[in-house]
XYZ file of C-alpha atoms in Angstrom:
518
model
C 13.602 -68.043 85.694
C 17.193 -68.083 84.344
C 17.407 -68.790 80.500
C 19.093 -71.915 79.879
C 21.709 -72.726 77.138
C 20.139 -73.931 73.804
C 21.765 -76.826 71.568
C 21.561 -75.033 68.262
C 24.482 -72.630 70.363
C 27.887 -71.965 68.024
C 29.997 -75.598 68.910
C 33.128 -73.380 69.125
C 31.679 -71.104 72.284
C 32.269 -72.021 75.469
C 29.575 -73.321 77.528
C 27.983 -70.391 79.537
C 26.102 -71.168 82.976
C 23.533 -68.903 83.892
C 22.947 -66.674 86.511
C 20.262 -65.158 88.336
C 19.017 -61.848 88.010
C 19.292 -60.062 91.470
C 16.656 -57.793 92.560
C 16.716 -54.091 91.699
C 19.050 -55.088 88.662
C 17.790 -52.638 86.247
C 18.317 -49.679 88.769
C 22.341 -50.300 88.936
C 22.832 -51.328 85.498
C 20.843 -48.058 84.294
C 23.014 -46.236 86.654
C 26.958 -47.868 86.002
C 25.793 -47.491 81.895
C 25.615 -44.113 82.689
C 28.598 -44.009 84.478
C 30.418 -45.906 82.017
C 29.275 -43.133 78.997
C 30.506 -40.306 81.028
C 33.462 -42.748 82.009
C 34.269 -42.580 78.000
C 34.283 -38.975 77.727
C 37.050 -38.308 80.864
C 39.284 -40.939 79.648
C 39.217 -39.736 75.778
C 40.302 -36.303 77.152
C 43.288 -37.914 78.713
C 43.857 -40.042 75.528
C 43.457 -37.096 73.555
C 45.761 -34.608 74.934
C 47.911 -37.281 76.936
C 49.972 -39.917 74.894
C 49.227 -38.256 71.645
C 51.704 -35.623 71.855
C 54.072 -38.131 73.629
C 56.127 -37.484 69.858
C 56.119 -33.915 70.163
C 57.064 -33.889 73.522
C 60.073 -35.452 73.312
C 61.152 -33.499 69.880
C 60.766 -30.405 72.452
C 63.004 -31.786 74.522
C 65.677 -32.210 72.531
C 65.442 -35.644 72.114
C 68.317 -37.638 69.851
C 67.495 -40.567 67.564
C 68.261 -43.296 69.460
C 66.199 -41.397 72.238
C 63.101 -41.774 69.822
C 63.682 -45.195 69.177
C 64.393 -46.469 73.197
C 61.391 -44.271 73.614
C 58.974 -46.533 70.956
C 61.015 -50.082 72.213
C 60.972 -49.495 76.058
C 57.135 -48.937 76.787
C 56.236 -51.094 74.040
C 58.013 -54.396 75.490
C 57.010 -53.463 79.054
C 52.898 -52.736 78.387
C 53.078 -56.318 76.598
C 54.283 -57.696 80.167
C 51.556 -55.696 81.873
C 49.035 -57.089 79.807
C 50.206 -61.120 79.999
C 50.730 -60.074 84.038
C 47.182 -58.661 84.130
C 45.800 -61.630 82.573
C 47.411 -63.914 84.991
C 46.145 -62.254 88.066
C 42.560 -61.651 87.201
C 42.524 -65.293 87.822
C 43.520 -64.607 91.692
C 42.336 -61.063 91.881
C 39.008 -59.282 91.797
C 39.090 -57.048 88.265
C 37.363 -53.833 89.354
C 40.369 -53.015 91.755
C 42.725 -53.717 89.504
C 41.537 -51.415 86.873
C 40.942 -48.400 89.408
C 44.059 -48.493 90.977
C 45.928 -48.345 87.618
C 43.629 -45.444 86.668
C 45.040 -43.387 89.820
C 48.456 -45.043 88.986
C 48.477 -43.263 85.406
C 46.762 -40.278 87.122
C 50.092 -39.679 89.295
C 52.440 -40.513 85.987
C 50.454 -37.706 84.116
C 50.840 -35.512 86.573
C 54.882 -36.107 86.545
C 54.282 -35.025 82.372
C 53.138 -31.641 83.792
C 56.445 -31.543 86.525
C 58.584 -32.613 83.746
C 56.602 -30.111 81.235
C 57.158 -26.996 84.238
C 60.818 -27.955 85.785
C 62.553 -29.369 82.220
C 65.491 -31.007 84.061
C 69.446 -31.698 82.308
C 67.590 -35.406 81.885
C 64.301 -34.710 80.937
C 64.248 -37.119 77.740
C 65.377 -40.065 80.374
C 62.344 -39.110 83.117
C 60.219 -38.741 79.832
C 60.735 -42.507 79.153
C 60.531 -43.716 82.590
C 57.248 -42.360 82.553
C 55.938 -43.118 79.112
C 56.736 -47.030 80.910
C 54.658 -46.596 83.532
C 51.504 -44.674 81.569
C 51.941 -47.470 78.602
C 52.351 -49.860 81.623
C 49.229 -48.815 82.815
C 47.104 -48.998 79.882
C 47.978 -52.555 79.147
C 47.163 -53.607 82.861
C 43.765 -52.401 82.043
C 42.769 -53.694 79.384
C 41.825 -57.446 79.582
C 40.442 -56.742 83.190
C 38.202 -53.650 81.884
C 36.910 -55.883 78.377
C 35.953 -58.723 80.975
C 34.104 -56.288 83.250
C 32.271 -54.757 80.145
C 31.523 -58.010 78.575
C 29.755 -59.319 82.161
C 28.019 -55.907 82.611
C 26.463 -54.880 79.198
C 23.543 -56.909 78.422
C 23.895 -58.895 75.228
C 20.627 -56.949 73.590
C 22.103 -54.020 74.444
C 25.198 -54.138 73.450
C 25.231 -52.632 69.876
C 23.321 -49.585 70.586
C 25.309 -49.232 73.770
C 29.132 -49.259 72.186
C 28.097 -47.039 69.109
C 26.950 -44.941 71.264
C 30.165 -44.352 73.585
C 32.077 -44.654 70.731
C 30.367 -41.733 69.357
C 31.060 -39.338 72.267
C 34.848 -41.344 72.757
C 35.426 -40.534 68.896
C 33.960 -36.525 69.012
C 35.870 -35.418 72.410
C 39.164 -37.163 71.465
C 38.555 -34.970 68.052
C 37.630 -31.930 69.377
C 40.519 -32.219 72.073
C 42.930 -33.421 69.476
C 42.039 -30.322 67.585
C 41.997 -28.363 70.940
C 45.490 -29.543 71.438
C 47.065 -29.004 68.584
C 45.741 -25.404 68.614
C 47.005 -24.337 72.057
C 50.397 -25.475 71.236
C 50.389 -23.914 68.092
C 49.481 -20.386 69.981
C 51.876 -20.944 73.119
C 54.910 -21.134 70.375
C 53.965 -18.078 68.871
C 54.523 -16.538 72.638
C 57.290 -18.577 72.741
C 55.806 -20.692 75.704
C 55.534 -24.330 74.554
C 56.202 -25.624 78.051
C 53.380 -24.282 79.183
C 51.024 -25.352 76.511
C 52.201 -28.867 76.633
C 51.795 -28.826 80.620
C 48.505 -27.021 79.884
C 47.889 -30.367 77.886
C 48.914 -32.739 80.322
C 47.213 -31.586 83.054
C 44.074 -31.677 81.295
C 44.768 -35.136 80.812
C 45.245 -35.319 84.822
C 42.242 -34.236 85.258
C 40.459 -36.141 82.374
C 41.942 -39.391 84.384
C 41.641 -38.279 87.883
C 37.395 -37.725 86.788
C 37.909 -41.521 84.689
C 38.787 -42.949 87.630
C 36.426 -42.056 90.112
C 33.442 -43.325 87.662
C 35.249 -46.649 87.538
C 35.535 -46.238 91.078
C 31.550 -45.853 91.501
C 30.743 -48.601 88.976
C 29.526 -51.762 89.380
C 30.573 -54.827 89.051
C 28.135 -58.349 88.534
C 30.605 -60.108 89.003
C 33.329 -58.830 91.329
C 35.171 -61.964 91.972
C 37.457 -64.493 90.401
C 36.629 -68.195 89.642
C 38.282 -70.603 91.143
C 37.317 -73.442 88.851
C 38.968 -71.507 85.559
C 42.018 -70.513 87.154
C 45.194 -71.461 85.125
C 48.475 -71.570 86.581
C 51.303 -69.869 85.039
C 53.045 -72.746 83.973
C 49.752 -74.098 82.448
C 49.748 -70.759 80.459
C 53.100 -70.772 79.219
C 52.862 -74.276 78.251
C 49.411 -73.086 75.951
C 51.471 -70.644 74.574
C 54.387 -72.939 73.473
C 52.125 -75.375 71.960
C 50.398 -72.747 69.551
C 53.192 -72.252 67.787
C 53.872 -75.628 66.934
C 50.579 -74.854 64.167
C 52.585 -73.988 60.994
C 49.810 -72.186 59.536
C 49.485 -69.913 62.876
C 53.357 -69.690 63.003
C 53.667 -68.313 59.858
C 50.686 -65.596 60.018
C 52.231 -64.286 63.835
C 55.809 -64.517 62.460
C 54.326 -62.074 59.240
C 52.064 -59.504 61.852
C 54.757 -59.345 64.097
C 57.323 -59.243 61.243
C 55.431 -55.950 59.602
C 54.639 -54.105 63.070
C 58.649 -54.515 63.663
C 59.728 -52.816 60.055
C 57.034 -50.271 60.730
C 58.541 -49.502 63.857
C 61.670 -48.682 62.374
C 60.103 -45.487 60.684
C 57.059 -44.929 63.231
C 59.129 -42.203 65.900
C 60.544 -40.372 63.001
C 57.426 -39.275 61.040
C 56.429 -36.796 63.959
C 60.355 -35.862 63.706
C 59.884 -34.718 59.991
C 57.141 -32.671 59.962
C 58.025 -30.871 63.636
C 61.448 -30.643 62.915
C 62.802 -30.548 59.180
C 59.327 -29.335 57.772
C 58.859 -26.909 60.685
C 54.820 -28.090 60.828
C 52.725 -25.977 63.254
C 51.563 -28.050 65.968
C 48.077 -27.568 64.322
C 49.404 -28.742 60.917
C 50.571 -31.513 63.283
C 47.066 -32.480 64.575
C 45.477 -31.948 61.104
C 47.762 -34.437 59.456
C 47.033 -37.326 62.471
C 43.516 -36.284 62.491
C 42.594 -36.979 58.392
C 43.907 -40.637 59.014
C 41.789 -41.427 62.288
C 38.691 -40.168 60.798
C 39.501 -42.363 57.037
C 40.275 -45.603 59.642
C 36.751 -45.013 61.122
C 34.710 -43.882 58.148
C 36.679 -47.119 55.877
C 36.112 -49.751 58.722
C 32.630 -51.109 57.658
C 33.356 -50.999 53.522
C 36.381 -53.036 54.451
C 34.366 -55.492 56.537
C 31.519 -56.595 53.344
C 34.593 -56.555 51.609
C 35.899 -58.956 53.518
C 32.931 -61.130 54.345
C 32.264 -61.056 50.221
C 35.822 -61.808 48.948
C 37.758 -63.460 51.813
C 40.571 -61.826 53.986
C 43.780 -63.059 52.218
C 42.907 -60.890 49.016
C 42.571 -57.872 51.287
C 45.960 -58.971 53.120
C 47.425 -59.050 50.014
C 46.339 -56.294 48.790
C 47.718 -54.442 52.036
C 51.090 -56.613 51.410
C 51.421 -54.412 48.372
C 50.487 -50.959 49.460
C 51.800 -50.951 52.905
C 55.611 -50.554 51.699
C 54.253 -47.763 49.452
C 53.338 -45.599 52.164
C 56.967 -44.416 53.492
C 57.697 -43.635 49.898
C 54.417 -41.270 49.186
C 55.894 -39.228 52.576
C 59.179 -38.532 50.389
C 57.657 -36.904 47.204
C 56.259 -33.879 48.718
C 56.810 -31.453 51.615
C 53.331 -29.675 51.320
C 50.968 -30.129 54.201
C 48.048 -30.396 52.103
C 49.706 -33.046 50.018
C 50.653 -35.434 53.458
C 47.155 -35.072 54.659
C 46.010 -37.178 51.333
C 49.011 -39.238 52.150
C 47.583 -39.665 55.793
C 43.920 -40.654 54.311
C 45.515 -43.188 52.065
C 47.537 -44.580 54.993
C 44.404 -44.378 57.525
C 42.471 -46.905 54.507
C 45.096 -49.116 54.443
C 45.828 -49.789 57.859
C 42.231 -49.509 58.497
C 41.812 -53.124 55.496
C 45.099 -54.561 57.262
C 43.626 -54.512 60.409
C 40.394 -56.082 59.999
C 41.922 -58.738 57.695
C 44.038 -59.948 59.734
C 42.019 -60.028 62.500
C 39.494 -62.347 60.934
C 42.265 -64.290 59.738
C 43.445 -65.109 63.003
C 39.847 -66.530 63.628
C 39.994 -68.309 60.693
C 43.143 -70.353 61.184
C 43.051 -71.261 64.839
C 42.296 -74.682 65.914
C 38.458 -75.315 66.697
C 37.378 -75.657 70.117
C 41.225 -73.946 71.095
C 41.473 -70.956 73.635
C 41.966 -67.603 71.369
C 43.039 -65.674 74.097
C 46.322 -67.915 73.690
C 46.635 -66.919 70.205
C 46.037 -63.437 70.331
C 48.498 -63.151 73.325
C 51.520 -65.113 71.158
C 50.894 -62.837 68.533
C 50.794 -59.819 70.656
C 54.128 -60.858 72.854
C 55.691 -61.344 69.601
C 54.836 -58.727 67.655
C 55.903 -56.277 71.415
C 59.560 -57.806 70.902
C 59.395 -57.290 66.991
C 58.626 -53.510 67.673
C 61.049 -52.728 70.416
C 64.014 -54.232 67.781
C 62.594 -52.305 65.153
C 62.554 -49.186 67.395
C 65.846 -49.247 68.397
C 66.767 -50.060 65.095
C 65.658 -47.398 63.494
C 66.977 -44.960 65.938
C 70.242 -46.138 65.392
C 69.844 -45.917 61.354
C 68.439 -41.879 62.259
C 71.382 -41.868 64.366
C 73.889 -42.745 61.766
C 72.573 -40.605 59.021
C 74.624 -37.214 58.937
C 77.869 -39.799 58.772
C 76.404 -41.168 55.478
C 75.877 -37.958 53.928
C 79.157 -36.555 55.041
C 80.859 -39.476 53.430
C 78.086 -39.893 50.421
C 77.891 -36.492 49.349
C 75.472 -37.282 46.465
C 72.582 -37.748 48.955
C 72.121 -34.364 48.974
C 71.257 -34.176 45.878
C 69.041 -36.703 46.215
C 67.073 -37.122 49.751
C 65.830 -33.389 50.981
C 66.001 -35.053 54.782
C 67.991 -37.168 56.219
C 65.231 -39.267 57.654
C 64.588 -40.317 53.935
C 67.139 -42.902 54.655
C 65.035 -44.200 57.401
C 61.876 -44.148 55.216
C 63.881 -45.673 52.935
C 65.000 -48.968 54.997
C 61.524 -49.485 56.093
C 59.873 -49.496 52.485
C 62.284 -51.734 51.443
C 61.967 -54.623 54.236
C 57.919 -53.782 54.581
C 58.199 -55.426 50.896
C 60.402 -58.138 51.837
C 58.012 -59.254 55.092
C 55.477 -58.705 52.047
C 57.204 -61.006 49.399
C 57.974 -63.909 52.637
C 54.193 -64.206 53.687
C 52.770 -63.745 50.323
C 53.194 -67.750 49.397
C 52.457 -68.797 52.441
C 49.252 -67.299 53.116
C 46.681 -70.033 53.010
C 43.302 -69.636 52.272
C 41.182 -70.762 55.217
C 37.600 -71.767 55.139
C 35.589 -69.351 56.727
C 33.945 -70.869 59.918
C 30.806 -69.599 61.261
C 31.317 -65.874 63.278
C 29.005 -64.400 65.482
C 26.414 -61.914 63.930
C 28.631 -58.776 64.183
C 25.849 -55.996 65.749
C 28.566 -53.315 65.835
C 32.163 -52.370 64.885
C 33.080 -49.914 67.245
C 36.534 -48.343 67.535
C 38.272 -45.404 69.476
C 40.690 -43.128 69.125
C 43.413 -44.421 71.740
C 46.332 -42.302 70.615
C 49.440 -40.953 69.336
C 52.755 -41.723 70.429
C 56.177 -42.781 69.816
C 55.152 -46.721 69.798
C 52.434 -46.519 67.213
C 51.368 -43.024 65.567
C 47.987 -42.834 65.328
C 46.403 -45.583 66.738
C 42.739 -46.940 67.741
C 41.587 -49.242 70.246
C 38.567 -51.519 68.293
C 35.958 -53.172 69.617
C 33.841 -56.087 67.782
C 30.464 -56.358 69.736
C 29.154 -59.776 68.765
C 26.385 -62.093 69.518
C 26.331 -65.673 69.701
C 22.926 -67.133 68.675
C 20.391 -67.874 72.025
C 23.323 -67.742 74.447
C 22.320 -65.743 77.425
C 24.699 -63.487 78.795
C 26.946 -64.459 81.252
C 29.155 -62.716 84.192
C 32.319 -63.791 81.943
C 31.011 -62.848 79.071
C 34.129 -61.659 76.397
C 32.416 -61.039 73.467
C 33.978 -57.802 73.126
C 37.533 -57.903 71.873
C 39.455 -54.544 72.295
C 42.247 -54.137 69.825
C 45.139 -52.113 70.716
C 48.597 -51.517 68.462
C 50.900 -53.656 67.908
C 50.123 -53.560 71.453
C 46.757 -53.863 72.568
C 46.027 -57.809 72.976
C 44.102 -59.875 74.666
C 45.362 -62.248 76.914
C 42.445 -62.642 79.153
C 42.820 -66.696 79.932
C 39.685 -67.524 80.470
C 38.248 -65.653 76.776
C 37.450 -67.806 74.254
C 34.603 -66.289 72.537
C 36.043 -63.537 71.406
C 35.419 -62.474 67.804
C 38.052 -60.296 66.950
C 41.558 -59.609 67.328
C 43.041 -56.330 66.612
C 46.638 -54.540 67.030
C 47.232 -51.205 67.176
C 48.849 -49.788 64.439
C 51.378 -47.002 62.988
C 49.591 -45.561 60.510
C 52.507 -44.189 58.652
């Protein structure tokens, strides 16, 4: 007998009609769980030693400035497309499909990383970037379509213990691979064979995919195809998107997120640059320093969330508005690596408060009874085109540099790196984004959230676009709803870049971006 709605369900939900149980139900779902664990572990090993040494790649070959920056801005804008284009055609296209043919997709554009790792061609920055597109590309197309299939295939009493779980083995292998990583490039310089360790590197990420998408591949899906009676046209869409900025109060808090993810991305590229480059780091020293602020973001997560649910998220946000234009600035007192790895820990607590501020804030302010999905994809497409200006931006303030000491001779005696300059420009407008939003942050009251079961995060990566950066996951559960083959209650946040824009989602809790973490 399928359960049936109750009235005492949260008013802002949408109405969920229930399904039947088929026969034998327990056998597949036991089965694709399963699946889905291992599933976890093959895709953290491409996340792991994939796109987080997309930096250090490029510094090896020979990358410029500006190369940095188009590198960040070019992949950033285009996975932002992916994603709205995604969410569009789940409406016309079944979602399991979708996701494994992007898996083999980024399978192939790993395996050009270990071509381009082995052969090293006159343009091997410009391939490096074409393919950074299509992987970034990739990653985006997947992600509403794969948080859709988990939310319809998890059951709703299961889901805490479930996610904790895979984000226990996501969070250990991406470590210990991380760690892995960073060592094997560390020994290959010493024998004076870095393209081999990094296409060592990549091609265990092209075999970490290659095994990620077969278990999607033998999956199943409850729900394998779209409804016709929630399909939105495009038009429709565009015209929902329009009309949510016309909400001052929205307007202002996507202008401010998308405003601080571009300023970041003026400095993001360039951290990897100074410790590779002008410090000479070890590719171990490297990992070490990304490492210390992943693990602070996922130890800090749940003190920042009572924080939050005790004092309200605009005196966290402000807090953040205070300490984020600090961080740059703690990178320029001290070369030692010992000293950046406490910088990293404070950055990995800050970003770790900003996040999960302003994610509830978003909740907070939008419209009752309105379609988050529409929200969180205006702030995402925003905050894609803030980054890929503040990218190019700041390549073309590294870029200029060398002119400005040659000409201001005193900076020598001043800055130890050029790329102070950089760090520089990007404290100063992180404070004035700060100072703009700071009087116009209003103080919403709280409406009623969905009993949060488990915050669950993973490490997604590090790469030109965002440093280190997690993809987050807010398993909720709306009070006697039954579970539903639509079911979004699971948000994944991604940087700056990771957004949903499923159409049809409008119980999702949580809204997170990606983000730099220097």
């Amino acid at each position: 007998m399928p359960e049936q709605p109750s009235s005492s369900a949260d008013p802002d939900s949408a109405t969920v009609e229930p399904t039947l149980r088929p026969a034998g139900r327990a056998v597949w779902l036991r089965r694709t769980l399963n699946l889905s664990q291992k599933e976890a572990v093959a895709s953290a090993t491409m996340t792991a030693t994939g796109d987080n040494f997309f930096n250090a790649f490029a510094i090896f070959l020979h990358a410029t400035s500006v190369q940095m920056g188009w590198l960040t801005a070019i992949p950033q804008l285009f996975g932002a497309m992916c994603q709205l284009m995604s969410a569009w055609l789940g409406n016309y296209l079944p979602r399991k499909p979708m996701v494994v043919v992007a898996a083999v997709i980024q399978t192939l554009v790993v395996t050009g990383l270990v071509a381009l790792a082995v052969l090293r061609p006159e343009n091997s920055v410009q391939w490096l970037i074409t393919l950074a597109v299509f992987y970034f590309g990739c990653i985006n197309f997947i992600q509403p379509q794969w948080r859709a299939w988990m939310g319809s295939l998890v059951p709703q009493r299961r889901r805490g213990a479930f996610f904790a779980s895979r984000t226990r083995l996501t969070m250990v292998a991406s470590l210990v691979v991380f760690a892995g990583g960073g060592a094997l490039l560390s020994l290959s310089e010493r024998a004076d064979l870095v393209w081999l360790g990094f296409a060592a590197l990549f091609t265990t990420a092209a075999i970490g995919r290659a095994f990620s998408s077969r278990l999607l591949f033998l999956m199943h899906d409850p729900d394998p195809r779209p409804h016709r009676d929630r399909r939105k046209g495009f038009f429709q869409s565009m015209k929902q998107l329009y009309g949510s900025l016309q909400d001052k109060t929205f307007r202002d808090y996507s202008f401010f997120v998308a405003g601080m993810q571009g300023v970041v991305a003026i400095s993001a590229p360039f951290f990897a640059v100074y410790m590779l480059r002008d410090l000479q780091f070890t590719y171990m020293q490297y990992s070490l320093n990304a490492i210390a602020s992943i693990v602070t973001q996922f130890i800090s997560l749940s003190f920042w969330g009572r924080f939050s649910d005790r004092f309200g998220n605009r005196i966290v946000m402000q807090f953040c508005c205070m300490t984020i234009p600090i961080i740059p600035v703690l990178w320029m007192i001290s070369p030692d690596p010992t000293y950046l790895i406490l910088v990293q820990v404070v950055s990995g607590l800050v970003w770790s408060a900003f996040s999960l501020s302003t994610a509830n804030y978003l909740y907070d302010i939008r419209p009752q009874k309105s379609d988050f999905a529409v929200y969180a994809a205006v702030q995402s497409a925003l905050g894609a085109i803030a980054v890929s200006i503040g990218a190019v931006f700041g390549g073309l303030i590294a870029a200029s540099t060398p002119f400005l000491f040659e000409k201001l001779g005193f900076l020598d005696n001043w800055l130890s790196s050029q790329l102070f300059v950089v760090f520089f420009v990007t404290a100063i407008l992180r404070f004035a984004v700060a100072l703009w939003f700071l009087p116009r942050a209003n103080d919403p009251i709280a409406r009623r959230r969905p009993k949060v079961l488990q915050l669950i995060l993973r490490v997604s990566r590090f790469n030109a676009i965002t440093g280190v950066s997690l993809d987050w996951l807010s398993v909720t559960r709306k009070s006697k709803l039954p579970p539903a083959p639509d079911d979004q209650d699971i948000a994944t946040i991604s940087d700056a870049n990771h957004t949903d824009s499923s159409p049809d989602d409008t119980r999702t809790d949580n809204h997170l971006d990606d983000r730099p973490i220097p």
